Amino acid sequence: DSGVTQTPKHLITATGQRVTLRCSPRSGDLSVYWYQQSLDQGLQFLIHYYNGEERAKGNILERFSAQQFPDLHSELNLSSLELGDSALYFCASSPGGVLQETQYFGPGTRLLVL
Amino acid sequence: GNSVTQMEGPVTLSEEAFLTINCTYTATGYPSLFWYVQYPGEGLQLLLKATKADDKGSNKGFEATYRKETTSFHLEKGSVQVSDSAVYFCAPNYGGSQGNLIFGKGTKLSVKP
């Protein structure tokens, strides 16, 4: 158990809908990263938050957004969902500050868009 | 941009066989290097890491050495078990402005009894 929690574990929704994925980092960790794992694209970095501030964006679509709250949990919002958004979404956390430090992953949220 | 290349899978071995999974990374900068493992139906777990040249990361019988001269971080285990069946990901982190891991495509390992 990494100490990173993600909810929900599974999510089934329809095209055009909006969903919110939640991540709670390990106690004391300030950085949260979001990654998407799909069959065709593999594991891709989406976005990084550090202590409430967006630090970096990767291959994140404009339909997707995220935020990190004062209690350091993070939410990833996916809107106008398409079939191709079906994937496993992971968040990871790290203590923060040092960019190359170890990231600890949550169990993921499996999203299925029908 | 930076990238990582892993040997293609799937890899099928018999129990107690020797395992090598090759991984090479682009030579830009000085990344920290990680191996993560994903067991069936589960998330990513850190397996081992190395942060500077010639460092050897090890865990659960797995080892990998940071080879700057060959830009490689090959994963090895002397005697695999059925329980090692999983997908293995090599992932450098170059730091820079993003600090994200760059994942290889993953190598699926199946160990037969």
XYZ file of N, CA and C in Angstrom:
681
model
N 0.848 -1.195 0.000
C 0.000 0.000 0.000
C 0.886 1.249 0.000
N 0.721 2.074 -1.042
C 1.596 3.247 -1.203
C 1.204 4.402 -0.291
N -0.030 4.383 0.207
C -0.515 5.509 0.997
C -1.256 6.537 0.163
N -1.274 6.359 -1.149
C -2.018 7.245 -2.044
C -3.382 6.588 -2.310
N -4.439 7.347 -2.124
C -5.771 6.791 -2.365
C -6.450 7.509 -3.515
N -7.229 6.750 -4.266
C -7.964 7.296 -5.392
C -9.393 6.772 -5.349
N -10.322 7.671 -5.639
C -11.725 7.270 -5.739
C -12.358 7.935 -6.947
N -13.343 7.297 -7.594
C -13.732 5.909 -7.347
C -12.747 4.945 -7.994
N -12.917 3.683 -7.753
C -12.041 2.684 -8.365
C -12.451 2.434 -9.818
N -13.746 2.424 -10.041
C -14.284 2.233 -11.387
C -15.340 3.293 -11.651
N -15.437 3.679 -12.913
C -16.416 4.682 -13.308
C -16.883 4.362 -14.723
N -18.193 4.235 -14.870
C -18.767 3.996 -16.194
C -19.707 5.153 -16.493
N -19.517 5.762 -17.663
C -20.341 6.913 -18.006
C -20.562 6.938 -19.512
N -21.283 7.935 -19.961
C -21.613 8.016 -21.382
C -20.850 9.159 -22.049
N -20.775 9.091 -23.358
C -20.114 10.174 -24.099
C -20.825 11.494 -23.830
N -20.037 12.555 -23.764
C -20.564 13.887 -23.526
C -20.687 14.263 -22.056
N -20.532 13.291 -21.194
C -20.677 13.553 -19.756
C -19.398 14.120 -19.150
N -19.531 14.483 -17.862
C -18.408 15.028 -17.113
C -18.224 14.192 -15.855
N -16.965 13.911 -15.515
C -16.680 13.148 -14.298
C -15.556 13.815 -13.523
N -15.488 13.480 -12.243
C -14.416 13.985 -11.383
C -13.752 12.821 -10.685
N -12.439 12.767 -10.817
C -11.634 11.744 -10.159
C -10.909 12.405 -9.001
N -10.818 11.667 -7.895
C -10.236 12.244 -6.691
C -8.989 11.492 -6.266
N -8.041 12.242 -5.732
C -6.779 11.650 -5.283
C -6.372 12.275 -3.958
N -6.015 11.440 -3.001
C -5.439 11.917 -1.743
C -3.999 11.447 -1.673
N -3.059 12.370 -1.579
C -1.643 11.975 -1.578
C -1.231 11.361 -0.242
N -0.038 10.830 -0.213
C 0.527 10.332 1.036
C 0.615 11.477 2.030
N 0.505 11.138 3.290
C 0.572 12.154 4.320
C 1.893 12.932 4.210
N 1.779 14.237 4.135
C 2.967 15.081 4.076
C 3.463 15.398 2.682
N 2.993 14.649 1.670
C 3.449 14.926 0.300
C 2.770 16.173 -0.249
N 3.539 17.019 -0.900
C 3.022 18.279 -1.432
C 2.739 18.217 -2.935
N 3.378 17.290 -3.617
C 3.215 17.185 -5.070
C 2.245 16.084 -5.434
N 1.395 16.394 -6.418
C 0.501 15.396 -6.992
C 0.660 15.431 -8.512
N 0.811 14.248 -9.082
C 0.915 14.094 -10.534
C -0.260 13.251 -11.009
N -0.756 13.560 -12.185
C -1.788 12.736 -12.817
C -1.219 12.129 -14.103
N -1.505 10.839 -14.292
C -1.080 10.110 -15.485
C -2.279 9.355 -16.060
N -2.238 9.159 -17.358
C -3.269 8.375 -18.039
C -2.620 7.145 -18.655
N -3.229 5.989 -18.454
C -2.723 4.761 -19.077
C -3.789 4.216 -20.025
N -3.483 4.205 -21.307
C -4.403 3.656 -22.291
C -3.653 2.648 -23.155
N -4.410 1.815 -23.825
C -3.798 0.741 -24.615
C -2.965 1.304 -25.761
N -3.460 2.370 -26.399
C -2.743 2.880 -27.562
C -1.643 3.875 -27.207
N -1.821 4.655 -26.147
C -0.839 5.694 -25.815
C 0.120 5.307 -24.694
N -0.178 4.196 -24.015
C 0.668 3.829 -22.890
C 0.446 4.773 -21.718
N 1.475 4.939 -20.902
C 1.396 5.800 -19.724
C 1.886 7.193 -20.071
N 0.991 8.175 -19.912
C 1.358 9.545 -20.260
C 1.108 10.487 -19.100
N 2.002 11.427 -18.930
C 1.884 12.448 -17.907
C 0.841 13.477 -18.328
N -0.030 13.836 -17.395
C -1.056 14.832 -17.692
C -0.735 16.183 -17.058
N -0.551 16.194 -15.723
C -0.399 17.474 -15.046
C 0.220 17.265 -13.668
N 0.889 18.304 -13.173
C 1.576 18.251 -11.883
C 1.174 19.471 -11.059
N 0.770 19.216 -9.822
C 0.481 20.277 -8.866
C 1.420 20.174 -7.686
N 1.832 21.324 -7.218
C 2.699 21.382 -6.049
C 2.109 22.386 -5.069
N 1.720 21.909 -3.924
C 1.232 22.751 -2.832
C 0.143 23.721 -3.311
N -0.762 23.209 -4.109
C -1.899 23.995 -4.555
C -1.715 24.731 -5.870
N -0.490 24.751 -6.370
C -0.223 25.506 -7.600
C 0.088 24.544 -8.747
N -0.420 24.859 -9.925
C -0.067 24.066 -11.093
C 1.391 24.306 -11.419
N 2.138 23.204 -11.554
C 3.571 23.346 -11.830
C 3.904 23.011 -13.278
N 3.250 22.035 -13.831
C 3.588 21.647 -15.206
C 2.421 20.913 -15.845
N 2.329 21.079 -17.154
C 1.318 20.362 -17.928
C 2.006 19.462 -18.926
N 1.439 18.296 -19.111
C 1.929 17.392 -20.132
C 0.915 17.303 -21.248
N 0.588 16.077 -21.642
C -0.346 15.874 -22.755
C -1.795 15.910 -22.297
N -2.180 16.966 -21.646
C -3.536 17.055 -21.119
C -4.420 17.802 -22.105
N -5.580 17.219 -22.396
C -6.521 17.827 -23.320
C -7.170 19.056 -22.669
N -7.644 19.963 -23.513
C -8.307 21.169 -22.987
C -9.598 20.832 -22.268
N -10.184 19.691 -22.600
C -11.425 19.252 -21.937
C -11.159 18.745 -20.520
N -9.892 18.573 -20.196
C -9.529 18.072 -18.878
C -8.957 19.222 -18.047
N -9.239 19.192 -16.762
C -8.645 20.177 -15.864
C -8.418 19.535 -14.514
N -7.616 20.164 -13.721
C -7.334 19.611 -12.396
C -7.157 20.747 -11.417
N -7.207 20.406 -10.154
C -6.864 21.363 -9.110
C -6.403 20.617 -7.873
N -5.667 21.331 -7.041
C -5.224 20.781 -5.764
C -5.720 21.725 -4.670
N -6.347 21.152 -3.690
C -7.016 21.922 -2.651
C -6.093 22.179 -1.460
N -6.497 23.082 -0.564
C -5.630 23.390 0.592
C -5.267 22.180 1.436
N -6.139 21.167 1.481
C -5.772 19.964 2.244
C -4.902 19.015 1.413
N -4.506 19.446 0.241
C -3.578 18.789 -0.685
C -4.197 17.670 -1.511
N -5.466 17.356 -1.298
C -6.047 16.371 -2.208
C -6.240 17.034 -3.568
N -6.342 16.220 -4.578
C -6.449 16.751 -5.934
C -7.634 16.106 -6.648
N -8.186 16.835 -7.581
C -9.267 16.329 -8.413
C -8.936 16.561 -9.877
N -9.244 15.565 -10.668
C -9.077 15.652 -12.120
C -10.470 15.641 -12.731
N -10.796 16.688 -13.446
C -12.113 16.834 -14.059
C -12.009 16.557 -15.550
N -12.841 15.645 -16.011
C -12.854 15.273 -17.426
C -14.243 15.598 -17.970
N -14.310 16.427 -18.992
C -15.611 16.834 -19.503
C -15.755 16.495 -20.984
N -16.982 16.593 -21.463
C -17.308 16.269 -22.869
C -16.633 14.968 -23.268
N -16.865 13.962 -22.457
C -16.129 12.706 -22.605
C -16.360 12.043 -23.949
N -15.292 11.451 -24.461
C -15.330 10.715 -25.718
C -14.929 9.269 -25.442
N -15.248 8.399 -26.397
C -14.920 6.980 -26.226
C -13.423 6.792 -25.955
N -12.629 7.598 -26.624
C -11.177 7.482 -26.497
C -10.624 7.910 -25.152
N -11.456 8.472 -24.303
C -11.003 8.851 -22.966
C -11.025 7.665 -22.007
N -11.570 6.563 -22.452
C -11.572 5.348 -21.626
C -10.133 4.950 -21.354
N -9.795 4.851 -20.094
C -8.406 4.594 -19.705
C -8.348 4.387 -18.203
N -7.135 4.079 -17.762
C -6.851 4.003 -16.330
C -6.135 5.290 -15.966
N -6.650 5.994 -14.965
C -6.063 7.264 -14.550
C -5.414 7.079 -13.184
N -4.126 7.386 -13.164
C -3.370 7.260 -11.927
C -3.004 8.631 -11.394
N -2.995 8.734 -10.076
C -2.299 9.866 -9.505
C -1.112 9.329 -8.717
N -0.125 10.158 -8.582
C 1.074 9.828 -7.831
C 1.407 11.027 -6.957
N 2.060 10.759 -5.848
C 2.482 11.869 -5.010
C 3.952 11.732 -4.650
N 4.550 12.845 -4.322
C 5.930 12.863 -3.861
C 6.047 13.965 -2.829
N 7.099 13.903 -2.026
C 7.220 14.917 -0.972
C 7.178 16.342 -1.511
N 7.719 16.547 -2.733
C 7.658 17.882 -3.318
C 9.000 18.562 -3.258
N 9.180 19.571 -4.066
C 10.404 20.344 -4.029
C 11.466 19.825 -4.967
N 11.807 18.553 -4.817
C 12.841 17.966 -5.668
C 12.166 17.245 -6.819
N 12.396 17.718 -8.022
C 11.622 17.213 -9.153
C 11.921 15.764 -9.504
N 13.077 15.259 -9.184
C 13.415 13.892 -9.582
C 13.215 12.894 -8.451
N 12.474 13.266 -7.445
C 12.292 12.350 -6.320
C 11.283 11.263 -6.675
N 11.230 10.244 -5.839
C 10.363 9.094 -6.073
C 8.900 9.503 -6.021
N 8.135 9.005 -6.964
C 6.696 9.205 -6.991
C 6.007 7.908 -6.587
N 5.001 8.013 -5.745
C 4.257 6.868 -5.246
C 2.850 6.917 -5.836
N 2.456 5.805 -6.423
C 1.224 5.768 -7.196
C 0.046 5.207 -6.415
N -1.106 5.756 -6.716
C -2.349 5.205 -6.211
C -2.786 4.019 -7.045
N -3.893 3.368 -6.664
C -4.362 2.171 -7.360
C -5.041 2.469 -8.687
N -5.349 3.735 -8.945
C -5.948 4.114 -10.221
C -7.461 4.134 -10.203
N -8.003 4.890 -11.148
C -9.450 4.891 -11.421
C -9.619 4.439 -12.862
N -10.401 3.377 -13.036
C -10.648 2.877 -14.391
C -11.915 3.517 -14.918
N -11.761 4.286 -15.984
C -12.881 4.995 -16.597
C -13.287 4.313 -17.884
N -14.556 4.025 -17.988
C -15.103 3.455 -19.220
C -16.175 4.398 -19.740
N -15.975 4.886 -20.942
C -16.943 5.781 -21.583
C -17.679 4.991 -22.657
N -18.989 4.922 -22.527
C -19.805 4.137 -23.469
C -20.574 5.041 -24.428
N 12.499 15.357 -27.933
C 12.339 15.330 -26.485
C 12.941 14.077 -25.888
N 12.934 14.024 -24.572
C 13.483 12.860 -23.888
C 12.587 11.645 -24.077
N 13.213 10.483 -24.104
C 12.438 9.261 -24.285
C 13.161 8.084 -23.652
N 12.463 6.976 -23.596
C 13.022 5.754 -23.050
C 12.579 4.593 -23.936
N 13.451 3.639 -24.097
C 13.153 2.469 -24.924
C 13.335 1.202 -24.098
N 12.299 0.402 -24.088
C 12.350 -0.886 -23.391
C 12.260 -2.002 -24.388
N 12.814 -3.152 -24.024
C 12.674 -4.302 -24.915
C 11.206 -4.680 -25.030
N 10.858 -5.125 -26.224
C 9.475 -5.490 -26.489
C 9.160 -6.803 -25.779
N 7.937 -6.899 -25.321
C 7.520 -8.166 -24.768
C 6.575 -8.857 -25.722
N 5.836 -9.833 -25.255
C 5.950 -10.393 -23.913
C 7.159 -11.313 -23.778
N 7.591 -11.441 -22.532
C 8.683 -12.338 -22.202
C 8.108 -13.496 -21.382
N 8.378 -14.707 -21.825
C 7.898 -15.890 -21.108
C 9.100 -16.696 -20.648
N 9.154 -16.954 -19.353
C 10.265 -17.702 -18.778
C 9.735 -18.816 -17.885
N 10.569 -19.795 -17.676
C 10.262 -20.837 -16.699
C 10.739 -20.385 -15.327
N 10.096 -20.904 -14.313
C 10.493 -20.567 -12.939
C 11.987 -20.859 -12.753
N 12.657 -19.983 -12.005
C 14.086 -20.070 -11.695
C 14.986 -19.657 -12.853
N 14.429 -19.224 -13.954
C 15.258 -18.733 -15.058
C 15.798 -17.350 -14.730
N 16.824 -16.944 -15.510
C 17.421 -15.624 -15.357
C 16.662 -14.621 -16.214
N 16.433 -13.441 -15.647
C 15.673 -12.417 -16.342
C 16.540 -11.197 -16.627
N 16.448 -10.712 -17.849
C 16.986 -9.394 -18.195
C 15.936 -8.665 -19.006
N 15.627 -7.442 -18.611
C 14.776 -6.561 -19.411
C 15.591 -5.313 -19.703
N 15.842 -5.088 -20.990
C 16.689 -3.964 -21.383
C 15.943 -2.646 -21.362
N 16.659 -1.608 -20.967
C 16.088 -0.256 -20.954
C 17.205 0.729 -21.290
N 16.956 1.591 -22.260
C 17.891 2.672 -22.564
C 17.126 3.986 -22.580
N 17.809 5.044 -22.205
C 17.171 6.352 -22.124
C 17.977 7.360 -22.930
N 17.354 8.465 -23.296
C 18.082 9.492 -24.041
C 19.066 10.170 -23.107
N 20.175 10.591 -23.678
C 21.318 11.043 -22.882
C 21.220 12.501 -22.440
N 20.133 13.179 -22.758
C 20.007 14.589 -22.372
C 19.919 14.710 -20.857
N 20.784 15.490 -20.276
C 20.696 15.718 -18.846
C 21.114 14.520 -18.024
N 20.665 14.510 -16.782
C 21.109 13.500 -15.831
C 19.889 13.016 -15.042
N 19.133 12.125 -15.656
C 17.870 11.736 -15.007
C 18.079 10.840 -13.801
N 17.117 10.805 -12.932
C 16.984 9.713 -11.974
C 16.265 8.592 -12.715
N 16.581 7.357 -12.362
C 16.041 6.218 -13.108
C 15.241 5.309 -12.183
N 14.100 4.855 -12.677
C 13.180 4.058 -11.873
C 12.700 2.853 -12.664
N 12.439 1.771 -11.953
C 11.660 0.656 -12.477
C 10.402 0.544 -11.627
N 9.265 0.515 -12.313
C 7.980 0.288 -11.660
C 7.416 -1.036 -12.162
N 6.592 -1.668 -11.324
C 5.970 -2.932 -11.692
C 4.455 -2.813 -11.508
N 3.744 -3.387 -12.446
C 2.270 -3.382 -12.390
C 1.785 -4.824 -12.431
N 1.299 -5.314 -11.297
C 0.736 -6.657 -11.240
C -0.672 -6.631 -11.828
N -1.163 -7.751 -12.307
C -2.470 -7.786 -12.967
C -3.562 -7.129 -12.134
N -4.250 -6.179 -12.740
C -5.377 -5.526 -12.081
C -5.001 -4.539 -10.996
N -3.726 -4.216 -10.902
C -3.293 -3.318 -9.834
C -2.632 -2.060 -10.379
N -2.255 -1.176 -9.468
C -1.569 0.056 -9.843
C -0.079 -0.154 -9.974
N 0.643 0.933 -10.078
C 2.092 0.894 -10.247
C 2.782 0.893 -8.897
N 3.746 0.001 -8.763
C 4.540 -0.034 -7.545
C 5.988 0.242 -7.886
N 6.635 1.049 -7.055
C 8.053 1.275 -7.254
C 8.804 -0.026 -6.963
N 9.660 -0.431 -7.892
C 10.453 -1.636 -7.703
C 11.849 -1.268 -7.204
N 12.508 -0.361 -7.932
C 13.825 0.094 -7.504
C 14.171 1.378 -8.227
N 15.237 2.023 -7.759
C 15.638 3.284 -8.368
C 17.141 3.489 -8.224
N 17.664 4.411 -9.051
C 19.058 4.839 -8.952
C 19.123 6.294 -9.365
N 19.917 7.069 -8.661
C 19.906 8.507 -8.916
C 21.202 9.043 -9.494
N 22.265 8.238 -9.504
C 23.492 8.741 -10.122
C 24.256 7.581 -10.751
N 25.201 7.948 -11.596
C 25.958 6.960 -12.357
C 26.606 5.930 -11.443
N 26.527 4.672 -11.881
C 27.093 3.507 -11.200
C 26.328 3.084 -9.951
N 25.278 3.822 -9.610
C 24.410 3.381 -8.514
C 23.716 2.092 -8.913
N 23.549 1.183 -7.956
C 22.777 -0.026 -8.209
C 21.550 0.016 -7.326
N 20.385 -0.072 -7.969
C 19.152 -0.191 -7.215
C 18.814 -1.672 -7.075
N 18.241 -2.060 -5.932
C 17.883 -3.464 -5.756
C 16.676 -3.592 -4.842
N 15.890 -4.628 -5.102
C 14.696 -4.880 -4.297
C 14.103 -6.218 -4.721
N 13.716 -7.034 -3.775
C 13.045 -8.319 -4.034
C 13.831 -9.191 -5.002
N 15.145 -9.124 -4.978
C 15.973 -9.941 -5.854
C 16.234 -9.313 -7.210
N 15.562 -8.217 -7.516
C 15.791 -7.497 -8.771
C 16.920 -6.481 -8.577
N 17.680 -6.259 -9.646
C 18.757 -5.284 -9.613
C 18.806 -4.521 -10.928
N 19.282 -3.276 -10.852
C 19.552 -2.507 -12.070
C 20.647 -1.511 -11.743
N 21.575 -1.330 -12.677
C 22.694 -0.420 -12.465
C 22.621 0.738 -13.437
N 22.791 1.935 -12.948
C 22.760 3.176 -13.735
C 24.055 3.251 -14.529
N 23.983 3.042 -15.834
C 25.158 3.062 -16.705
C 25.089 4.303 -17.578
N 25.834 5.318 -17.180
C 25.772 6.576 -17.929
C 26.457 6.447 -19.285
N 27.521 5.650 -19.340
C 28.277 5.548 -20.594
C 27.465 4.878 -21.702
N 26.548 3.996 -21.312
C 25.712 3.320 -22.315
C 24.266 3.781 -22.232
N 23.974 4.777 -21.418
C 22.616 5.285 -21.153
C 21.625 4.141 -20.977
N 21.977 3.216 -20.071
C 21.122 2.053 -19.868
C 20.822 1.829 -18.397
N 19.745 1.088 -18.168
C 19.313 0.762 -16.801
C 18.577 -0.571 -16.887
N 19.298 -1.612 -17.243
C 18.701 -2.913 -17.476
C 18.288 -3.584 -16.165
N 17.129 -4.201 -16.177
C 16.604 -4.886 -14.999
C 16.996 -6.355 -15.053
N 17.485 -6.898 -13.925
C 17.897 -8.299 -13.890
C 17.400 -8.960 -12.615
N 17.163 -10.266 -12.756
C 16.876 -11.090 -11.590
C 17.423 -12.474 -11.856
N 18.086 -13.017 -10.875
C 18.777 -14.283 -11.092
C 17.865 -15.489 -11.196
N 16.741 -15.451 -10.510
C 15.854 -16.617 -10.475
C 14.413 -16.121 -10.297
N 13.670 -16.127 -11.401
C 12.308 -15.573 -11.328
C 11.332 -16.594 -10.752
N 10.266 -16.074 -10.185
C 9.201 -16.885 -9.620
C 7.892 -16.583 -10.358
N 6.941 -17.494 -10.205
C 5.637 -17.270 -10.837
C 5.038 -15.942 -10.376
N 5.280 -15.604 -9.129
C 4.721 -14.365 -8.564
C 5.332 -13.094 -9.161
N 6.392 -13.240 -9.944
C 6.994 -12.080 -10.622
C 6.273 -11.726 -11.920
N 5.314 -12.517 -12.303
C 4.555 -12.248 -13.522
C 3.846 -10.907 -13.391
N 4.157 -9.985 -14.288
C 3.647 -8.616 -14.188
C 4.149 -7.845 -15.407
N 3.784 -6.562 -15.457
C 4.332 -5.682 -16.490
C 5.341 -4.750 -15.814
N 6.511 -4.630 -16.416
C 7.591 -3.845 -15.850
C 7.825 -2.599 -16.707
N 7.937 -1.457 -16.035
C 8.127 -0.181 -16.723
C 9.427 0.471 -16.277
N 10.223 0.848 -17.262
C 11.407 1.657 -17.010
C 10.976 3.116 -17.137
N 11.438 3.976 -16.226
C 10.943 5.359 -16.245
C 12.003 6.325 -15.728
N 12.648 7.048 -16.631
C 13.539 8.114 -16.181
C 12.745 9.361 -15.789
N 13.310 10.129 -14.910
C 12.756 11.433 -14.552
C 13.861 12.447 -14.735
N 13.693 13.320 -15.753
C 14.727 14.283 -16.074
C 14.630 15.565 -15.256
N 13.580 15.672 -14.425
C 13.436 16.895 -13.658
C 13.052 18.031 -14.580
N 13.892 18.988 -14.721
C 13.618 20.119 -15.603
C 12.427 20.912 -15.106
N 11.573 21.339 -16.026
C 10.441 22.184 -15.639
C 9.218 21.367 -15.230
N 9.231 20.056 -15.508
C 8.024 19.271 -15.265
C 8.153 18.281 -14.123
N 9.265 17.600 -14.070
C 9.450 16.640 -12.990
C 8.647 15.379 -13.138
N 8.164 15.108 -14.373
C 7.354 13.917 -14.532
C 8.198 12.729 -14.971
N 7.684 11.538 -14.698
C 8.287 10.318 -15.192
C 7.934 10.154 -16.665
N 8.888 9.617 -17.411
C 8.641 9.261 -18.811
C 8.666 7.747 -18.875
N 7.552 7.171 -19.246
C 7.435 5.713 -19.186
C 7.737 5.059 -20.519
N 8.408 3.914 -20.436
C 8.525 3.053 -21.594
C 7.204 2.352 -21.836
N 7.153 1.553 -22.885
C 5.901 0.881 -23.249
C 5.563 -0.267 -22.320
N 6.499 -0.655 -21.494
C 6.248 -1.753 -20.582
C 6.627 -3.088 -21.192
N 7.095 -3.981 -20.359
C 7.443 -5.334 -20.794
C 6.651 -6.308 -19.941
N 5.826 -7.093 -20.606
C 5.020 -8.068 -19.876
C 5.823 -9.333 -19.663
N 5.941 -9.744 -18.429
C 6.666 -10.959 -18.069
C 5.683 -12.010 -17.585
N 5.773 -13.188 -18.166
C 4.993 -14.328 -17.688
C 5.964 -15.402 -17.266
N 5.817 -15.893 -16.039
C 6.686 -16.947 -15.531
C 5.844 -18.203 -15.342
N 6.280 -19.286 -16.003
C 5.553 -20.550 -15.934
C 6.200 -21.479 -14.905
N 5.355 -22.228 -14.182
C 5.916 -23.151 -13.177
C 6.626 -24.322 -13.831
